[in-house]
mmCIF file of C-alpha atoms in Angstrom:
data_model
loop_
_atom_site.group_PDB
_atom_site.id
_atom_site.type_symbol
_atom_site.label_atom_id
_atom_site.label_comp_id
_atom_site.label_asym_id
_atom_site.label_seq_id
_atom_site.Cartn_x
_atom_site.Cartn_y
_atom_site.Cartn_z
ATOM 1 C CA MET A 444 1.422 -5.895 2.397
ATOM 2 C CA PHE A 445 4.074 -7.266 0.013
ATOM 3 C CA THR A 446 7.846 -7.730 -0.114
ATOM 4 C CA GLY A 447 8.585 -6.721 -3.712
ATOM 5 C CA ILE A 448 9.874 -10.187 -4.629
ATOM 6 C CA VAL A 449 8.005 -11.005 -7.841
ATOM 7 C CA GLU A 450 6.543 -14.524 -7.882
ATOM 8 C CA GLU A 451 5.777 -14.799 -11.579
ATOM 9 C CA LEU A 452 5.105 -12.942 -14.809
ATOM 10 C CA GLY A 453 1.421 -12.901 -15.635
ATOM 11 C CA ILE A 454 -0.229 -12.003 -18.941
ATOM 12 C CA VAL A 455 -3.021 -9.461 -19.403
ATOM 13 C CA ARG A 456 -5.946 -11.200 -21.081
ATOM 14 C CA ALA A 457 -8.433 -8.323 -20.977
ATOM 15 C CA LEU A 458 -8.464 -4.652 -20.014
ATOM 16 C CA ARG A 459 -11.789 -2.868 -19.861
ATOM 17 C CA LEU A 460 -11.576 0.887 -19.334
ATOM 18 C CA LEU A 461 -14.664 2.849 -18.267
ATOM 19 C CA PRO A 462 -14.937 6.631 -17.754
ATOM 20 C CA ASP A 463 -14.063 6.418 -14.054
ATOM 21 C CA SER A 464 -12.834 2.865 -13.475
ATOM 22 C CA GLY A 465 -11.474 -0.250 -15.137
ATOM 23 C CA GLN A 466 -11.270 -4.009 -14.933
ATOM 24 C CA LEU A 467 -8.262 -6.259 -15.547
ATOM 25 C CA THR A 468 -8.201 -9.981 -16.237
ATOM 26 C CA ILE A 469 -4.800 -11.612 -15.756
ATOM 27 C CA GLU A 470 -3.544 -15.089 -16.560
ATOM 28 C CA GLY A 471 -1.361 -16.561 -13.846
ATOM 29 C CA LYS A 472 -0.596 -19.825 -12.135
ATOM 30 C CA ILE A 473 1.591 -19.492 -9.049
ATOM 31 C CA VAL A 474 -0.319 -16.535 -7.563
ATOM 32 C CA LEU A 475 -3.646 -18.385 -7.858
ATOM 33 C CA SER A 476 -2.463 -21.146 -5.547
ATOM 34 C CA GLY A 477 -4.382 -20.684 -2.295
ATOM 35 C CA THR A 478 -5.957 -17.434 -3.503
ATOM 36 C CA GLN A 479 -9.609 -16.712 -2.840
ATOM 37 C CA ILE A 480 -12.022 -13.998 -3.932
ATOM 38 C CA GLY A 481 -11.296 -10.924 -1.817
ATOM 39 C CA ASP A 482 -7.557 -11.605 -1.556
ATOM 40 C CA SER A 483 -4.977 -9.026 -2.643
ATOM 41 C CA ILE A 484 -2.485 -9.462 -5.489
ATOM 42 C CA ALA A 485 0.102 -6.861 -6.538
ATOM 43 C CA ILE A 486 0.036 -6.232 -10.297
ATOM 44 C CA ASN A 487 3.108 -4.219 -11.339
ATOM 45 C CA GLY A 488 3.270 -3.130 -7.726
ATOM 46 C CA VAL A 489 -0.373 -2.052 -7.484
ATOM 47 C CA CYS A 490 -2.374 -3.747 -4.721
ATOM 48 C CA LEU A 491 -5.692 -4.927 -6.188
ATOM 49 C CA THR A 492 -8.486 -7.189 -4.956
ATOM 50 C CA VAL A 493 -9.515 -10.406 -6.723
ATOM 51 C CA ILE A 494 -13.225 -10.269 -7.607
ATOM 52 C CA ARG A 495 -13.382 -13.324 -9.886
ATOM 53 C CA GLN A 496 -11.075 -16.233 -10.567
ATOM 54 C CA SER A 497 -10.798 -19.461 -12.498
ATOM 55 C CA GLU A 498 -8.103 -22.114 -12.671
ATOM 56 C CA ARG A 499 -5.769 -19.941 -14.753
ATOM 57 C CA GLU A 500 -7.141 -16.369 -14.601
ATOM 58 C CA PHE A 501 -8.316 -13.764 -12.122
ATOM 59 C CA THR A 502 -10.088 -10.425 -12.456
ATOM 60 C CA VAL A 503 -9.654 -7.211 -10.455
ATOM 61 C CA ASP A 504 -11.425 -3.856 -10.385
ATOM 62 C CA VAL A 505 -9.324 -0.705 -10.813
ATOM 63 C CA MET A 506 -10.556 2.586 -9.332
ATOM 64 C CA ALA A 507 -10.220 5.955 -11.062
ATOM 65 C CA GLU A 508 -7.589 7.096 -8.528
ATOM 66 C CA THR A 509 -5.478 4.011 -9.296
ATOM 67 C CA LEU A 510 -5.734 4.597 -13.032
ATOM 68 C CA ARG A 511 -4.685 8.226 -12.512
ATOM 69 C CA LYS A 512 -1.641 7.486 -10.344
ATOM 70 C CA THR A 513 -0.267 4.382 -12.087
ATOM 71 C CA ASN A 514 0.561 3.122 -15.576
ATOM 72 C CA LEU A 515 -2.070 0.352 -15.537
ATOM 73 C CA ALA A 516 -4.146 2.135 -18.191
ATOM 74 C CA GLU A 517 -1.227 1.653 -20.612
ATOM 75 C CA LEU A 518 -1.503 -2.140 -20.433
ATOM 76 C CA LYS A 519 -2.856 -4.077 -23.400
ATOM 77 C CA SER A 520 -4.029 -7.614 -24.029
ATOM 78 C CA GLY A 521 -0.859 -9.730 -24.017
ATOM 79 C CA SER A 522 1.186 -7.353 -21.829
ATOM 80 C CA PRO A 523 3.359 -9.115 -19.234
ATOM 81 C CA VAL A 524 2.912 -7.971 -15.621
ATOM 82 C CA ASN A 525 4.735 -8.630 -12.359
ATOM 83 C CA LEU A 526 2.618 -10.605 -9.875
ATOM 84 C CA GLU A 527 2.986 -11.137 -6.133
ATOM 85 C CA ARG A 528 0.533 -12.480 -3.574
ATOM 86 C CA ALA A 529 0.015 -10.643 -0.298
ATOM 87 C CA LEU A 530 2.595 -11.333 2.394
ATOM 88 C CA GLN A 531 2.119 -14.096 4.950
ATOM 89 C CA LEU A 532 3.786 -13.169 8.214
ATOM 90 C CA GLN A 533 5.498 -16.542 8.585
ATOM 91 C CA THR A 534 7.433 -16.173 5.318
ATOM 92 C CA ARG A 535 10.913 -14.670 4.783
ATOM 93 C CA LEU A 536 11.074 -10.964 3.943
ATOM 94 C CA GLY A 537 13.331 -11.160 0.908
ATOM 95 C CA GLY A 538 12.757 -7.547 -0.132
ATOM 96 C CA HIS A 539 11.266 -4.720 1.950
ATOM 97 C CA LEU A 540 7.791 -3.775 3.181
ATOM 98 C CA VAL A 541 5.722 -2.753 0.156
ATOM 99 C CA SER A 542 2.144 -1.523 0.594
ATOM 100 C CA GLY A 543 1.103 -1.685 -3.056
ATOM 101 C CA HIS A 544 -0.086 1.937 -2.907
ATOM 102 C CA ILE A 545 1.725 3.693 -5.740
ATOM 103 C CA ASP A 546 3.147 7.171 -5.106
ATOM 104 C CA GLY A 547 3.588 8.116 -8.749
ATOM 105 C CA VAL A 548 5.012 7.200 -12.142
ATOM 106 C CA GLY A 549 8.610 7.493 -13.353
ATOM 107 C CA ASN A 550 10.249 6.969 -16.746
ATOM 108 C CA ILE A 551 13.286 4.941 -17.743
ATOM 109 C CA ARG A 552 15.809 7.422 -19.160
ATOM 110 C CA ARG A 553 18.952 5.320 -19.552
ATOM 111 C CA ILE A 554 20.124 1.696 -19.282
ATOM 112 C CA THR A 555 23.801 0.755 -19.049
ATOM 113 C CA SER A 556 25.735 -2.428 -18.353
ATOM 114 C CA TRP A 557 27.996 -2.634 -15.306
ATOM 115 C CA GLY A 558 29.618 -6.046 -14.988
ATOM 116 C CA ILE A 559 26.844 -8.624 -14.687
ATOM 117 C CA ALA A 560 24.296 -5.934 -13.764
ATOM 118 C CA GLN A 561 22.080 -3.560 -15.703
ATOM 119 C CA VAL A 562 21.932 -0.041 -14.246
ATOM 120 C CA TYR A 563 18.702 1.892 -14.793
ATOM 121 C CA GLU A 564 18.348 5.675 -14.566
ATOM 122 C CA ILE A 565 14.734 6.510 -13.786
ATOM 123 C CA SER A 566 13.294 10.007 -13.764
ATOM 124 C CA ALA A 567 10.848 10.835 -10.986
ATOM 125 C CA PRO A 568 8.979 13.865 -9.605
ATOM 126 C CA PRO A 569 10.921 15.892 -6.985
ATOM 127 C CA THR A 570 8.346 14.999 -4.317
ATOM 128 C CA LEU A 571 9.221 11.296 -4.747
ATOM 129 C CA LEU A 572 12.974 11.844 -5.048
ATOM 130 C CA SER A 573 12.909 13.628 -1.695
ATOM 131 C CA TYR A 574 11.984 10.329 0.000
ATOM 132 C CA MET A 575 14.900 8.407 -1.558
ATOM 133 C CA LEU A 576 18.482 8.029 -0.398
ATOM 134 C CA PRO A 577 21.444 5.888 -1.492
ATOM 135 C CA LYS A 578 21.173 2.301 -0.223
ATOM 136 C CA GLY A 579 17.493 2.873 0.548
ATOM 137 C CA SER A 580 14.660 0.764 -0.855
ATOM 138 C CA ILE A 581 12.342 1.495 -3.774
ATOM 139 C CA ALA A 582 9.608 -0.582 -5.420
ATOM 140 C CA ILE A 583 9.571 -0.238 -9.223
ATOM 141 C CA ASP A 584 6.576 -1.931 -10.847
ATOM 142 C CA GLY A 585 6.363 -3.893 -7.596
ATOM 143 C CA ILE A 586 10.017 -5.016 -7.678
ATOM 144 C CA SER A 587 12.025 -4.401 -4.509
ATOM 145 C CA LEU A 588 15.314 -2.734 -5.478
ATOM 146 C CA THR A 589 18.104 -0.812 -3.760
ATOM 147 C CA VAL A 590 18.734 2.807 -4.721
ATOM 148 C CA ILE A 591 22.305 3.482 -5.907
ATOM 149 C CA ASP A 592 22.277 7.266 -6.300
ATOM 150 C CA VAL A 593 19.744 10.083 -6.153
ATOM 151 C CA GLU A 594 20.136 13.089 -8.438
ATOM 152 C CA PRO A 595 17.957 16.216 -8.793
ATOM 153 C CA GLU A 596 15.874 14.708 -11.620
ATOM 154 C CA TYR A 597 16.406 10.953 -11.412
ATOM 155 C CA PHE A 598 17.668 8.012 -9.368
ATOM 156 C CA THR A 599 19.532 4.838 -10.283
ATOM 157 C CA VAL A 600 19.090 1.164 -9.436
ATOM 158 C CA SER A 601 20.981 -1.969 -10.442
ATOM 159 C CA LEU A 602 19.422 -5.239 -11.617
ATOM 160 C CA ILE A 603 21.106 -8.607 -11.206
ATOM 161 C CA PRO A 604 20.586 -11.072 -14.094
ATOM 162 C CA HIS A 605 17.832 -12.953 -12.208
ATOM 163 C CA THR A 606 15.736 -9.796 -11.721
ATOM 164 C CA PHE A 607 16.387 -8.718 -15.307
ATOM 165 C CA ASP A 608 15.229 -12.098 -16.642
ATOM 166 C CA GLN A 609 12.286 -12.745 -14.320
ATOM 167 C CA THR A 610 10.514 -9.351 -14.253
ATOM 168 C CA THR A 611 9.076 -6.847 -16.705
ATOM 169 C CA LEU A 612 12.027 -4.464 -16.282
ATOM 170 C CA GLY A 613 14.069 -6.773 -18.485
ATOM 171 C CA ILE A 614 11.763 -6.072 -21.430
ATOM 172 C CA LYS A 615 11.098 -2.378 -20.821
ATOM 173 C CA GLY A 616 13.124 0.131 -22.784
ATOM 174 C CA ILE A 617 14.056 3.798 -22.581
ATOM 175 C CA GLY A 618 11.077 6.138 -22.291
ATOM 176 C CA VAL A 619 8.752 3.526 -20.797
ATOM 177 C CA SER A 620 6.812 4.412 -17.648
ATOM 178 C CA VAL A 621 7.105 2.515 -14.357
ATOM 179 C CA ASN A 622 5.099 2.571 -11.122
ATOM 180 C CA LEU A 623 7.018 3.880 -8.111
ATOM 181 C CA GLU A 624 6.432 3.287 -4.413
ATOM 182 C CA THR A 625 8.938 4.898 -2.085
ATOM 183 C CA ASP A 626 9.956 3.395 1.230
ATOM 184 C CA LEU A 627 7.009 3.166 3.619
ATOM 185 C CA ILE A 628 9.025 3.877 6.769
ATOM 186 C CA GLY A 629 10.845 6.806 5.167
ATOM 187 C CA LYS A 630 7.550 8.477 4.254
ATOM 188 C CA TYR A 631 6.280 8.267 7.822
ATOM 189 C CA VAL A 632 9.560 9.578 9.248
ATOM 190 C CA ALA A 633 9.463 12.520 6.837
ATOM 191 C CA ARG A 634 5.830 13.199 7.670
ATOM 192 C CA PHE A 635 6.393 13.169 11.427
ATOM 193 C CA MET A 636 9.426 15.459 11.083
ATOM 194 C CA GLY A 637 7.621 17.778 8.682
ATOM 195 C CA ILE A 638 10.300 17.360 6.043
ATOM 196 C CA ASN A 639 9.390 18.026 2.403
ATOM 197 C CA THR A 640 5.903 16.576 2.761
ATOM 198 C CA ILE A 641 4.247 19.550 1.050
ATOM 199 C CA PRO A 642 5.286 20.460 -2.524
ATOM 200 C CA GLY A 643 7.008 23.835 -2.630
ATOM 201 C CA ASN A 644 7.932 24.036 1.033
ATOM 202 C CA ASN A 645 11.390 25.210 2.063
ATOM 203 C CA LYS A 646 12.125 22.646 4.730
ATOM 204 C CA PRO A 647 15.276 20.514 4.254
ATOM 205 C CA ASP A 648 15.173 17.161 2.513
ATOM 206 C CA LEU A 649 15.574 14.003 4.566
ATOM 207 C CA SER A 650 19.207 13.092 3.867
ATOM 208 C CA LEU A 651 22.135 11.368 5.544
ATOM 209 C CA GLY A 652 23.636 14.789 6.298
ATOM 210 C CA PHE A 653 20.406 16.020 7.898
ATOM 211 C CA LEU A 654 20.072 12.856 10.023
ATOM 212 C CA ALA A 655 23.711 13.096 11.171
ATOM 213 C CA GLU A 656 23.334 16.806 12.004
ATOM 214 C CA HIS A 657 20.339 16.058 14.226
ATOM 215 C CA GLY A 658 21.845 13.026 15.965
ATOM 216 C CA PHE A 659 19.916 10.235 14.251
ATOM 217 C CA ILE A 660 23.048 8.511 12.899
#
């Protein structure tokens, strides 16, 4: 479990892609402090297990399912990546609960300035958009952010200067893919209520209006 507060930018040193799996070697410093083989580290929001490590690098295996559902296969030697160690329960929860299990991939479609912030429009599949709502939480490449608006084909988030400078979003441009993990609690609520959990169903989306109509708020 993670919080979506990125600890450092790591650098991809090697990416080995096989027909049905892969292996990543990442250079990092902060995330290796106290880390042992078998521990979990989120790489661009993807929870992966350390199988080898040295003083400055660690290696993880990547399953075929992970390669299919994320943008990790697009990484190259020298690519920067967001890194976060698994949550310790005694620490502060600066973001939200992030499992590191990616729901799908979105694409940056527009970036605009709004005061000190940078506002990102990110396209996403309808099945993912159905789990989002304004002021809700979203993890983008492992970064905990607050949703501003949700439209039929995209959603928007705002980055403060610190997040822009200290994560990979600050160096990603229009058209670039990003890993998306929707809010963990929202997914379970939708599943239990049978709301929009199956593509193509006709049940109502989970929205503020729906919750108010049924007495939840």
